[in-house]
Structures are given as C-alpha cells and as structure tokens.
Amino acid sequence: MTLQDSFILAWRTVRSNKLRTGITVTIIAFGIMALIGIITAISAMNQSLKENFSFMGANAFSIRYKEMNARFGGGPGNNEEFSKSKKGLKEKKSNLDKVIRLEESLYFKEHYGFNRAQVSVYRRGNGNNELHYKNKKTNPQVSMWGADENYLVVSGYTLSEGRNLNAVDIQSGRNVCVIGSNVAAKLFPSKPEKSVDKIILVGGKPYRVIGLLKSKGSSAMLRQDDVVITSIKNLRQYQSNASYQLGVMVNNVTELEPAIDEATEQMRKARRLIPTETDNFVIDKSDKFAEMFIGFLAGISGAAGAIGMITLIGAAIGLMNIMLVAVNERTREVGLIKAIGGKKKDVRRQFLFESILISILGAVFGIVLGVLVGNIFSMVLHTGFVIPWMWVIIGIVICTIVGLAAGIYPAMKAASLNPINALRYE
C-alpha cells in the first residue's frame, strides 16, 4: 500500500464518521480558537498602543514625580534607565514625600535652555468629569488638564477650530478651555466645529470653549480625545495639592539624549538636590509607556498560551480515546487489510493519518474562528485587520504534534493485531 493510498483511505474514514470527527474537531478548534483569539486581540491592542502612544513624538520626553510610577507588568524599577539613579547616592528625606511644585516647574522652564527646546508645564485634574451643554452631556470619563501655551505642541495636539490658550488666559486663570474631539461630538453632535465660543459646564462651572482639537484616536486604555484643557491657574483654584509635570520637545531626535542630560541637571537644581542625593523625579520617553503596557499584555499572552495548551491536552486525550474506539470498531477491517497483504506500517500509517487529519481540521476551524473573534478588538480599537501569522503557523504545528501524539498508541495497537483473530472479531 502506497503512502497516497494510506492517506486516501484515512480521508475517506474521516469523512464517513461525521459525528465522531465533528465532536473531536470541535474540541480541538475551541482550544486553538482560545489561543489564536486572545493572541489576535492582544496584537490589535499592541498596534493600538503603539499608535496612540505617539502623543509625544520621538523627539520629546516628560518629567514627573518619582512616586507617580505606573506599573503594568514591568515591576519596580521599570524606569531606572531614565531616572539616572546612581549607586551610592541616598534619597533626600526632605523631598521624598514632596510632589513637583509649580515653583520648581516654572524654575525649570525658565532656566532650561537646550537649543530652543520647547517646555510645557502642566498637571492633571480629575479624570471622571461629566461635561454639559444645554440638554447634552458627555460620559463621566473626560480628563481635565491645567496647562500652559506650549502644552498642545509638546503633547502632539493640533487645533481644528479656534485658538490656543494665550498669556491673558494663563495669567488671569479665567474660565476658558480647549476641548477634545470626542467631547465636541457628544455636546454638539450635529456640528462639533460650532462648539467654539459656546459656554459649557465642567464640574458645574461655566467655561467658554476657545478651541477644538483634532482627533488623535483613542484606545481602551488611553482616551486622548476625551479631554478638556484649561490654564494651570484656573485648575489650581478648584484642585490643589497635585504634582506638576513637564514636557520637553527638542528640534531633532538626535538631540534627545543630551537634552535629557541637561534636563536632569536643571531639575536637580530646581529640586535643590546636592551631589550625594539621588534623583527624586523620573524622565520618561513617550515610547516607555507603550513598552510598559505591552509588557503587561505579554503576561496576558502567556496566560492565553497556557489556556490554549491545557485545552489542547484535553483534546489530545479525547482524540486518543476516540481513535482507540475506532480501532475496536474496525478490528475486522484491520484483519482484512493484513489478510490481503497489508503490512504493519500500512495500518499504523493509516491510523496516524486519520488522527493528524482530524487534528489539522480542528486547527483550521479554530484559527479562522480565533482570528475573527480576536479582530472584534480591532474594530473596537479602530486598527487594521490583524492576523498573527507566527501563531497561526505555531497553531498548525502544535495540532499536528497533538494529532501525531494522540494517534501513536492506537495506531500501534491496530498494527499489532493478529489478522486471524481480527477477522474472527465480532
């Protein structure tokens, strides 16, 4: 019996036992769907994060209070590269519990003179504001920021209508604001561009809209268009005792490292640190945040792999049991094959082919379903259609191995049958 004959017989057997094949294929397909689906969703989230975390360009960085350390799977010390900590230095006790004050931020902005770099001083307010205009309102997820005139440029925002905050706005602290595109779409659904010069309520207080931002896109973790930006002085009137942050944009990406070095020096002066004391602030590049989120998602990928493998192990056990049942059901068939000259290797090969074919069918259906389910996240996050080709190949290889492993014992059992006893089997 040739290899082709063994494969054709195996395929016919798989097709003829539709119920048995369907149940086994379904079990394997669900295991692969769980694995590929989660990996596809995570790939979409990674793509979205990389796009959305370009809110500061490659030639920009930010300075923040040391204890505002966001940890997403990276653990402590995630920002050591940018904090410039040195061995042997000690923490300044008087500054350990101090946030970055406005005076320190303004000192840095005034004295930082690296090659015409732009510096912005800003701070975050409440992140769950609900804005109102007449009978319209937003979801309670709008972030409020207090900023200066450079914030939009340093943070990568562009105005589509109106104007930016000016010196009078910043010095007087009057109730004016610039709003994100999502906010305008909620409050002015028919014509968002007409939001300029309208009076809206932010936290129950009236604010005149002076500018509308172009959309930057949003992810589930970062809502860049759900923002309202006012002046620092205005925000201080209602929300105090928060740490300030600084954004710095240099002219060229090649200037980034020397700019960071000078920023560290100036910030140490602003914080009044002596040479034997370590930095109590952190300097972040924009892509560092994306790396932290992606590191967090990598942990989810590992969990997805574990779930998929556990399901596949269960599927392998089920496939082996089904193949053993098939051996018992087809004992006389095996005896007939041997009686007309079939060899042990022919019988063994046929049963292995059946097991592998069932497993690969499960892989194909599981991959298709997994990619479709995973790309639901792509639709939600507005990213392109994602196909994790590497994991698709890995899924097929794994299922082939599962089919081979599950079929070895039943195939060997069938091949070892005595043809005389097999023919007499009832």
Coordinates of C-alpha atoms in Angstrom, one line a residue:
M1 CA 0.0 0.0 0.0
T2 CA 1.5 3.3 -1.0
L3 CA 1.6 6.5 1.1
Q4 CA -1.1 8.0 -1.2
D5 CA -3.4 5.0 -0.7
S6 CA -3.0 5.3 3.1
F7 CA -3.8 9.0 3.0
I8 CA -6.9 8.5 0.8
L9 CA -8.2 5.7 3.0
A10 CA -7.7 7.8 6.1
W11 CA -9.5 10.8 4.5
R12 CA -12.5 8.6 3.5
T13 CA -12.7 7.2 7.0
V14 CA -12.6 10.7 8.5
R15 CA -15.4 11.9 6.1
S16 CA -17.6 8.8 6.7
N17 CA -17.6 9.2 10.5
K18 CA -19.1 12.7 10.6
L19 CA -20.3 12.8 14.2
R20 CA -17.1 11.4 15.7
T21 CA -15.0 13.6 13.6
G22 CA -17.2 16.7 14.2
I23 CA -17.0 16.3 18.0
T24 CA -13.2 15.9 18.0
V25 CA -12.6 18.7 15.6
T26 CA -14.8 21.0 17.7
I27 CA -12.8 20.2 20.9
I28 CA -9.5 21.0 19.1
A29 CA -11.0 24.0 17.4
F30 CA -12.1 25.6 20.7
G31 CA -8.6 25.2 22.1
I32 CA -6.9 26.8 19.1
M33 CA -9.7 29.5 19.0
A34 CA -8.9 30.5 22.6
L35 CA -5.2 30.7 21.9
I36 CA -5.4 32.5 18.5
G37 CA -8.3 34.7 19.5
I38 CA -6.5 36.1 22.6
I39 CA -3.2 36.5 20.7
T40 CA -5.0 38.3 17.8
A41 CA -6.8 40.6 20.3
I42 CA -3.5 41.4 22.1
S43 CA -1.8 42.0 18.7
A44 CA -4.6 44.5 17.9
M45 CA -4.1 46.2 21.3
N46 CA -0.4 46.4 20.8
Q47 CA -0.9 48.1 17.5
S48 CA -3.3 50.5 19.0
L49 CA -1.0 51.3 21.9
K50 CA 1.9 51.9 19.6
E51 CA -0.2 54.3 17.5
N52 CA -1.8 56.1 20.5
F53 CA 1.4 56.5 22.5
S54 CA 2.8 58.6 19.8
F55 CA 1.1 61.5 21.6
M56 CA 4.6 62.8 22.3
G57 CA 6.9 62.4 19.3
A58 CA 10.2 60.6 19.2
N59 CA 11.9 63.9 20.0
A60 CA 10.0 64.6 23.2
F61 CA 10.2 63.4 26.8
S62 CA 8.4 64.2 30.1
I63 CA 9.4 64.8 33.7
R64 CA 7.2 63.6 36.5
Y65 CA 7.2 63.0 40.3
K66 CA 9.0 59.8 41.2
E67 CA 6.1 58.1 43.0
M68 CA 3.7 58.5 40.1
N69 CA 5.2 55.3 38.8
A70 CA 2.7 53.4 36.6
R71 CA 3.4 49.7 36.7
F72 CA 1.9 47.4 34.0
G73 CA 3.8 44.2 34.3
G74 CA 7.2 45.7 34.5
G75 CA 7.5 45.7 38.2
P76 CA 9.6 48.1 40.3
G77 CA 12.5 49.9 38.7
N78 CA 10.8 49.9 35.4
N79 CA 12.1 53.4 34.7
E80 CA 15.6 53.1 36.0
E81 CA 17.1 53.8 32.6
F82 CA 15.6 57.3 32.6
S83 CA 15.7 58.1 36.3
K84 CA 19.5 58.3 36.2
S85 CA 19.9 56.7 39.6
K86 CA 23.4 56.1 40.8
K87 CA 24.8 53.6 43.2
G88 CA 25.9 55.0 46.5
L89 CA 23.6 58.0 46.4
K90 CA 21.0 58.5 49.0
E91 CA 17.4 59.8 48.9
K92 CA 16.8 63.3 50.1
K93 CA 14.5 62.8 53.0
S94 CA 13.0 66.3 52.8
N95 CA 11.9 65.6 49.2
L96 CA 10.8 62.0 49.4
D97 CA 7.2 63.0 50.1
K98 CA 7.2 66.2 48.0
V99 CA 5.4 66.4 44.7
I100 CA 6.9 68.6 42.0
R101 CA 5.6 72.1 42.9
L102 CA 4.6 74.8 40.4
E103 CA 7.6 77.0 41.5
E104 CA 10.0 74.2 40.7
S105 CA 8.4 73.6 37.3
L106 CA 8.5 77.3 36.4
Y107 CA 12.1 77.4 37.5
F108 CA 12.9 74.6 35.2
K109 CA 11.0 76.2 32.3
E110 CA 12.8 79.5 32.8
H111 CA 16.3 78.1 33.1
Y112 CA 16.2 75.1 30.6
G113 CA 17.9 76.5 27.5
F114 CA 18.8 73.5 25.4
N115 CA 18.9 74.6 21.8
R116 CA 15.5 76.3 21.6
A117 CA 13.7 73.3 23.0
Q118 CA 10.0 73.9 23.9
V119 CA 9.0 73.3 27.5
S120 CA 5.5 72.9 28.8
V121 CA 4.3 72.9 32.5
Y122 CA 1.0 71.0 33.1
R123 CA -0.9 69.0 35.6
R124 CA -3.7 66.5 35.6
G125 CA -7.1 67.3 37.2
N126 CA -10.0 64.9 37.7
G127 CA -10.3 62.1 35.2
N128 CA -14.0 61.4 35.5
N129 CA -15.6 64.7 34.6
E130 CA -19.1 64.9 33.1
L131 CA -19.5 68.0 30.8
H132 CA -22.8 69.6 30.0
Y133 CA -24.2 71.8 27.2
K134 CA -27.9 72.5 27.5
N135 CA -29.6 69.1 27.4
K136 CA -26.5 67.2 26.2
K137 CA -23.8 65.6 28.3
T138 CA -20.7 63.5 28.0
N139 CA -19.9 60.2 29.7
P140 CA -18.2 60.7 33.1
Q141 CA -14.7 59.9 31.7
V142 CA -13.4 63.3 30.5
S143 CA -9.9 64.2 31.8
M144 CA -9.2 67.7 32.8
W145 CA -5.8 69.2 32.4
G146 CA -4.3 72.5 33.5
A147 CA -1.6 73.6 31.1
D148 CA 0.4 76.5 29.6
E149 CA 0.7 77.7 26.0
N150 CA 3.2 75.0 24.9
Y151 CA 1.1 72.0 26.1
L152 CA -0.6 71.3 22.7
V153 CA 2.6 71.3 20.7
V154 CA 4.6 69.2 23.2
S155 CA 1.8 66.7 23.6
G156 CA 1.2 66.4 19.9
Y157 CA -2.3 68.0 19.7
T158 CA -3.4 70.2 16.8
L159 CA -6.2 72.7 16.7
S160 CA -9.0 72.2 14.2
E161 CA -11.0 75.3 15.3
G162 CA -10.5 78.3 17.5
R163 CA -7.3 79.2 19.3
N164 CA -4.8 78.0 21.9
L165 CA -4.5 79.4 25.5
N166 CA -2.8 82.8 25.5
A167 CA -0.9 84.8 28.0
V168 CA -4.1 86.5 29.3
D169 CA -5.8 83.2 29.9
I170 CA -2.9 81.8 31.7
Q171 CA -2.2 84.8 33.9
S172 CA -5.8 85.6 34.8
G173 CA -7.0 82.0 35.3
R174 CA -10.3 82.8 33.7
N175 CA -12.8 80.0 32.8
V176 CA -11.8 79.2 29.2
C177 CA -11.0 75.8 27.8
V178 CA -9.9 73.8 24.8
I179 CA -11.9 70.6 24.3
G180 CA -11.2 67.2 22.6
S181 CA -13.0 66.0 19.5
N182 CA -15.0 63.3 21.5
V183 CA -16.2 66.0 23.9
A184 CA -17.4 68.2 21.0
A185 CA -19.0 65.2 19.2
K186 CA -21.1 64.4 22.4
L187 CA -22.1 68.0 23.2
F188 CA -22.5 69.2 19.6
P189 CA -23.4 66.1 17.7
S190 CA -24.6 67.9 14.5
K191 CA -21.8 70.4 14.1
P192 CA -18.8 69.9 16.5
E193 CA -17.0 72.8 14.9
K194 CA -19.7 75.1 16.3
S195 CA -18.5 74.4 19.8
V196 CA -16.1 77.4 19.8
D197 CA -17.4 80.4 21.9
K198 CA -20.1 78.2 23.5
I199 CA -20.5 78.1 27.3
I200 CA -20.3 74.5 28.7
L201 CA -20.4 73.3 32.2
V202 CA -17.3 71.5 33.6
G203 CA -17.9 70.2 37.1
G204 CA -20.9 72.5 37.4
K205 CA -18.8 75.6 36.5
P206 CA -19.3 77.6 33.3
Y207 CA -16.4 77.6 30.8
R208 CA -16.1 79.3 27.4
V209 CA -14.8 77.0 24.7
I210 CA -12.0 78.8 22.8
G211 CA -10.6 75.9 20.8
L212 CA -11.4 72.4 19.4
L213 CA -8.7 69.8 19.0
K214 CA -8.3 67.4 16.0
S215 CA -8.8 63.8 16.8
K216 CA -5.8 61.8 17.9
G217 CA -7.6 58.5 18.2
S218 CA -8.3 56.6 21.4
S219 CA -7.7 53.1 22.8
A220 CA -9.4 51.3 25.7
M221 CA -6.5 52.4 27.9
L222 CA -5.8 55.9 26.6
R223 CA -8.6 58.4 25.8
Q224 CA -6.8 61.2 24.1
D225 CA -9.9 62.8 22.7
D226 CA -11.9 62.8 25.9
V227 CA -10.1 65.9 27.3
V228 CA -10.7 69.4 28.4
I229 CA -7.7 71.7 28.8
T230 CA -7.7 74.9 30.8
S231 CA -4.9 77.0 32.3
I232 CA -2.8 75.9 35.3
K233 CA -4.0 78.9 37.4
N234 CA -7.7 78.1 36.7
L235 CA -7.3 74.4 37.7
R236 CA -5.4 75.4 40.9
Q237 CA -8.5 77.4 42.0
Y238 CA -10.5 74.2 42.3
Q239 CA -8.0 71.4 42.6
S240 CA -4.8 71.8 44.6
N241 CA -2.0 69.7 46.2
A242 CA -1.2 67.8 43.0
S243 CA 2.2 67.2 41.3
Y244 CA 3.1 69.1 38.2
Q245 CA 4.7 67.6 35.2
L246 CA 6.9 68.9 32.4
G247 CA 7.0 68.1 28.8
V248 CA 10.1 68.9 26.6
M249 CA 10.3 68.8 22.8
V250 CA 13.7 69.2 21.1
N251 CA 14.2 70.1 17.5
N252 CA 15.7 66.7 16.4
V253 CA 15.6 63.2 17.7
T254 CA 19.5 63.1 17.7
E255 CA 19.4 65.8 20.4
L256 CA 17.2 63.8 22.7
E257 CA 19.9 62.2 24.9
P258 CA 21.9 65.4 25.5
A259 CA 18.6 67.2 26.1
I260 CA 17.7 64.6 28.8
D261 CA 21.1 65.0 30.4
E262 CA 20.7 68.8 30.7
A263 CA 17.1 68.4 31.9
T264 CA 18.3 66.1 34.7
E265 CA 20.8 68.7 35.7
Q266 CA 18.3 71.6 35.7
M267 CA 15.7 69.5 37.5
R268 CA 18.1 68.6 40.2
K269 CA 18.7 72.3 40.7
A270 CA 15.0 73.0 40.8
R271 CA 14.5 70.3 43.4
R272 CA 17.6 71.5 45.4
L273 CA 19.4 68.2 45.4
I274 CA 23.0 68.0 46.4
P275 CA 25.5 65.8 44.5
T276 CA 25.2 62.9 47.1
E277 CA 21.5 62.7 46.7
T278 CA 19.7 60.6 44.1
D279 CA 17.0 62.0 41.7
N280 CA 13.5 62.2 43.2
F281 CA 11.9 62.6 39.7
V282 CA 11.7 60.5 36.6
I283 CA 12.3 61.3 33.0
D284 CA 10.2 59.3 30.5
K285 CA 10.4 59.0 26.8
S286 CA 6.9 58.6 25.2
D287 CA 7.6 55.0 24.0
K288 CA 8.4 53.9 27.5
F289 CA 4.8 54.0 28.4
A290 CA 3.9 51.8 25.4
E291 CA 6.6 49.4 26.5
M292 CA 5.1 49.2 30.0
F293 CA 1.6 48.4 28.6
I294 CA 3.0 45.9 26.1
G295 CA 4.9 44.2 28.9
F296 CA 1.6 43.9 30.7
L297 CA 0.0 42.4 27.6
A298 CA 2.8 39.9 27.3
G299 CA 1.8 38.4 30.6
I300 CA -1.7 38.0 29.2
S301 CA -0.3 36.3 26.1
G302 CA 1.5 33.8 28.4
A303 CA -1.8 33.1 30.2
A304 CA -3.6 32.7 26.8
G305 CA -0.9 30.2 25.7
A306 CA -1.4 28.2 29.0
I307 CA -5.2 28.2 28.5
G308 CA -4.8 27.0 24.9
M309 CA -2.3 24.3 25.8
I310 CA -4.5 22.9 28.6
T311 CA -7.4 22.8 26.2
L312 CA -5.3 21.1 23.6
I313 CA -4.0 18.5 26.1
G314 CA -7.7 17.7 26.9
A315 CA -8.4 17.5 23.2
A316 CA -5.4 15.1 22.7
I317 CA -6.7 12.8 25.4
G318 CA -10.2 12.9 23.8
L319 CA -8.7 12.2 20.3
M320 CA -6.7 9.3 21.6
N321 CA -9.8 7.7 23.2
I322 CA -11.8 8.2 20.0
M323 CA -9.0 6.6 18.0
L324 CA -8.9 3.6 20.4
V325 CA -12.7 3.2 20.0
A326 CA -12.1 3.3 16.2
V327 CA -9.5 0.5 16.5
N328 CA -12.1 -1.7 18.3
E329 CA -14.8 -0.8 15.8
R330 CA -12.6 -1.6 12.8
T331 CA -10.8 -4.7 14.1
R332 CA -12.2 -6.8 11.2
E333 CA -11.2 -4.1 8.7
V334 CA -7.6 -4.2 10.0
G335 CA -7.7 -8.0 9.8
L336 CA -8.8 -7.8 6.1
I337 CA -6.1 -5.3 5.2
K338 CA -3.5 -7.7 6.7
A339 CA -5.0 -10.7 5.0
I340 CA -4.7 -9.2 1.6
G341 CA -1.0 -8.3 2.1
G342 CA -1.1 -5.1 4.1
K343 CA 1.8 -4.6 6.4
K344 CA 2.0 -3.3 10.0
K345 CA 3.4 0.0 8.7
D346 CA 0.4 0.4 6.4
V347 CA -2.1 0.0 9.2
R348 CA -0.1 2.2 11.5
R349 CA 0.2 4.9 8.9
Q350 CA -3.5 4.9 8.1
F351 CA -4.5 5.4 11.7
L352 CA -1.8 8.1 12.2
F353 CA -3.1 9.9 9.1
E354 CA -6.6 9.9 10.5
S355 CA -5.5 11.3 13.8
I356 CA -3.4 14.0 12.2
L357 CA -6.2 14.9 9.7
I358 CA -8.8 15.3 12.4
S359 CA -6.3 17.5 14.4
I360 CA -5.4 19.7 11.5
L361 CA -9.1 20.2 10.6
G362 CA -9.6 21.4 14.2
A363 CA -6.7 23.7 13.8
V364 CA -8.0 25.2 10.6
F365 CA -11.5 25.9 12.0
G366 CA -10.0 27.1 15.3
I367 CA -7.6 29.5 13.6
V368 CA -10.4 31.0 11.4
L369 CA -12.7 31.5 14.4
G370 CA -9.9 32.8 16.6
V371 CA -8.8 35.4 14.0
L372 CA -12.4 36.6 13.6
V373 CA -13.1 36.7 17.3
G374 CA -9.8 38.5 18.0
N375 CA -10.4 41.1 15.3
I376 CA -13.5 42.3 17.1
F377 CA -11.0 44.2 19.2
S378 CA -9.5 45.6 16.0
M379 CA -12.9 47.0 15.1
V380 CA -13.4 48.5 18.6
L381 CA -9.8 50.0 18.7
H382 CA -10.0 51.1 15.0
T383 CA -6.9 49.3 14.0
G384 CA -6.3 47.3 10.8
F385 CA -7.3 43.6 10.4
V386 CA -4.7 41.6 12.4
I387 CA -3.5 38.1 11.5
P388 CA -0.8 36.7 13.9
W389 CA 0.9 34.7 11.2
M390 CA 3.6 33.3 13.5
W391 CA 0.9 32.0 15.9
V392 CA -1.1 30.6 13.0
I393 CA 1.9 28.5 12.0
I394 CA 2.6 27.6 15.6
G395 CA -1.1 26.5 16.0
I396 CA -0.9 24.2 12.9
V397 CA 2.4 22.7 14.1
I398 CA 1.0 22.2 17.6
C399 CA -2.1 20.5 16.3
T400 CA -0.1 18.3 14.0
I401 CA 2.0 17.2 17.0
V402 CA -1.2 16.7 19.1
G403 CA -2.6 14.5 16.3
L404 CA 0.6 12.5 16.0
A405 CA 0.9 12.0 19.8
A406 CA -2.7 11.0 20.2
G407 CA -2.6 8.6 17.3
I408 CA 0.6 6.7 18.1
Y409 CA -0.7 4.3 20.7
P410 CA -4.0 3.5 18.8
A411 CA -2.0 3.0 15.6
M412 CA 0.5 0.7 17.2
K413 CA -2.4 -1.2 18.8
A414 CA -4.1 -1.6 15.5
A415 CA -0.9 -2.6 13.7
S416 CA -0.1 -5.3 16.3
L417 CA -3.5 -7.1 15.8
N418 CA -3.3 -10.8 14.7
P419 CA -5.1 -10.9 11.3
I420 CA -6.8 -14.3 12.0
N421 CA -8.2 -13.1 15.4
A422 CA -9.1 -9.8 13.8
L423 CA -11.1 -11.4 11.0
R424 CA -13.0 -13.6 13.6
Y425 CA -13.7 -10.5 15.8
E426 CA -17.4 -9.8 16.3

